[in-house]
Phi, psi and omega in degrees: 000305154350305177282305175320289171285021147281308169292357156274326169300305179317130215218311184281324178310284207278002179279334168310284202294312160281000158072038165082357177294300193256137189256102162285182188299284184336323200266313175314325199266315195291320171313286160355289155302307205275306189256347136325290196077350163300107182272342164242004136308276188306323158326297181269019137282313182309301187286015231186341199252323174282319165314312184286305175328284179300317187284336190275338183292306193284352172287338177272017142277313192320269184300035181227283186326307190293311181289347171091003178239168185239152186268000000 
């Protein structure tokens, strides 16, 4: 779960690893602020992006409880 949300997050790796070609929400969000300045666009990417995050965290506590193990 750990990785997951960290690797959600993550804005620079992947602008590296695509050499600015491919766009995630983060780069998306960071895009927003820096150079844009629509500060509420990225707010609310930022909020869609903490929703998703936090639901995908409790369905793996969910299936980690049922299944009996932890992660």
């Amino acid at each position: 779960m750990t990785v997951f949300a960290l690797s959600v997050s993550a804005y620079v790796i992947p602008s590296i690893l695509s050499g600015g070609r491919e766009m995630v929400t983060p780069m998306l969000i960071f895009q927003q602020y820096s150079s844009t300045f629509n500060v509420h666009y990225g707010g609310a990417l930022s909020i869609v992006l903490l929703a998703f995050t936090l639901i995908m965290v409790a369905l793996a506590n969910r299936v980690s409880e049922r299944r009996g193990s932890s992660i």
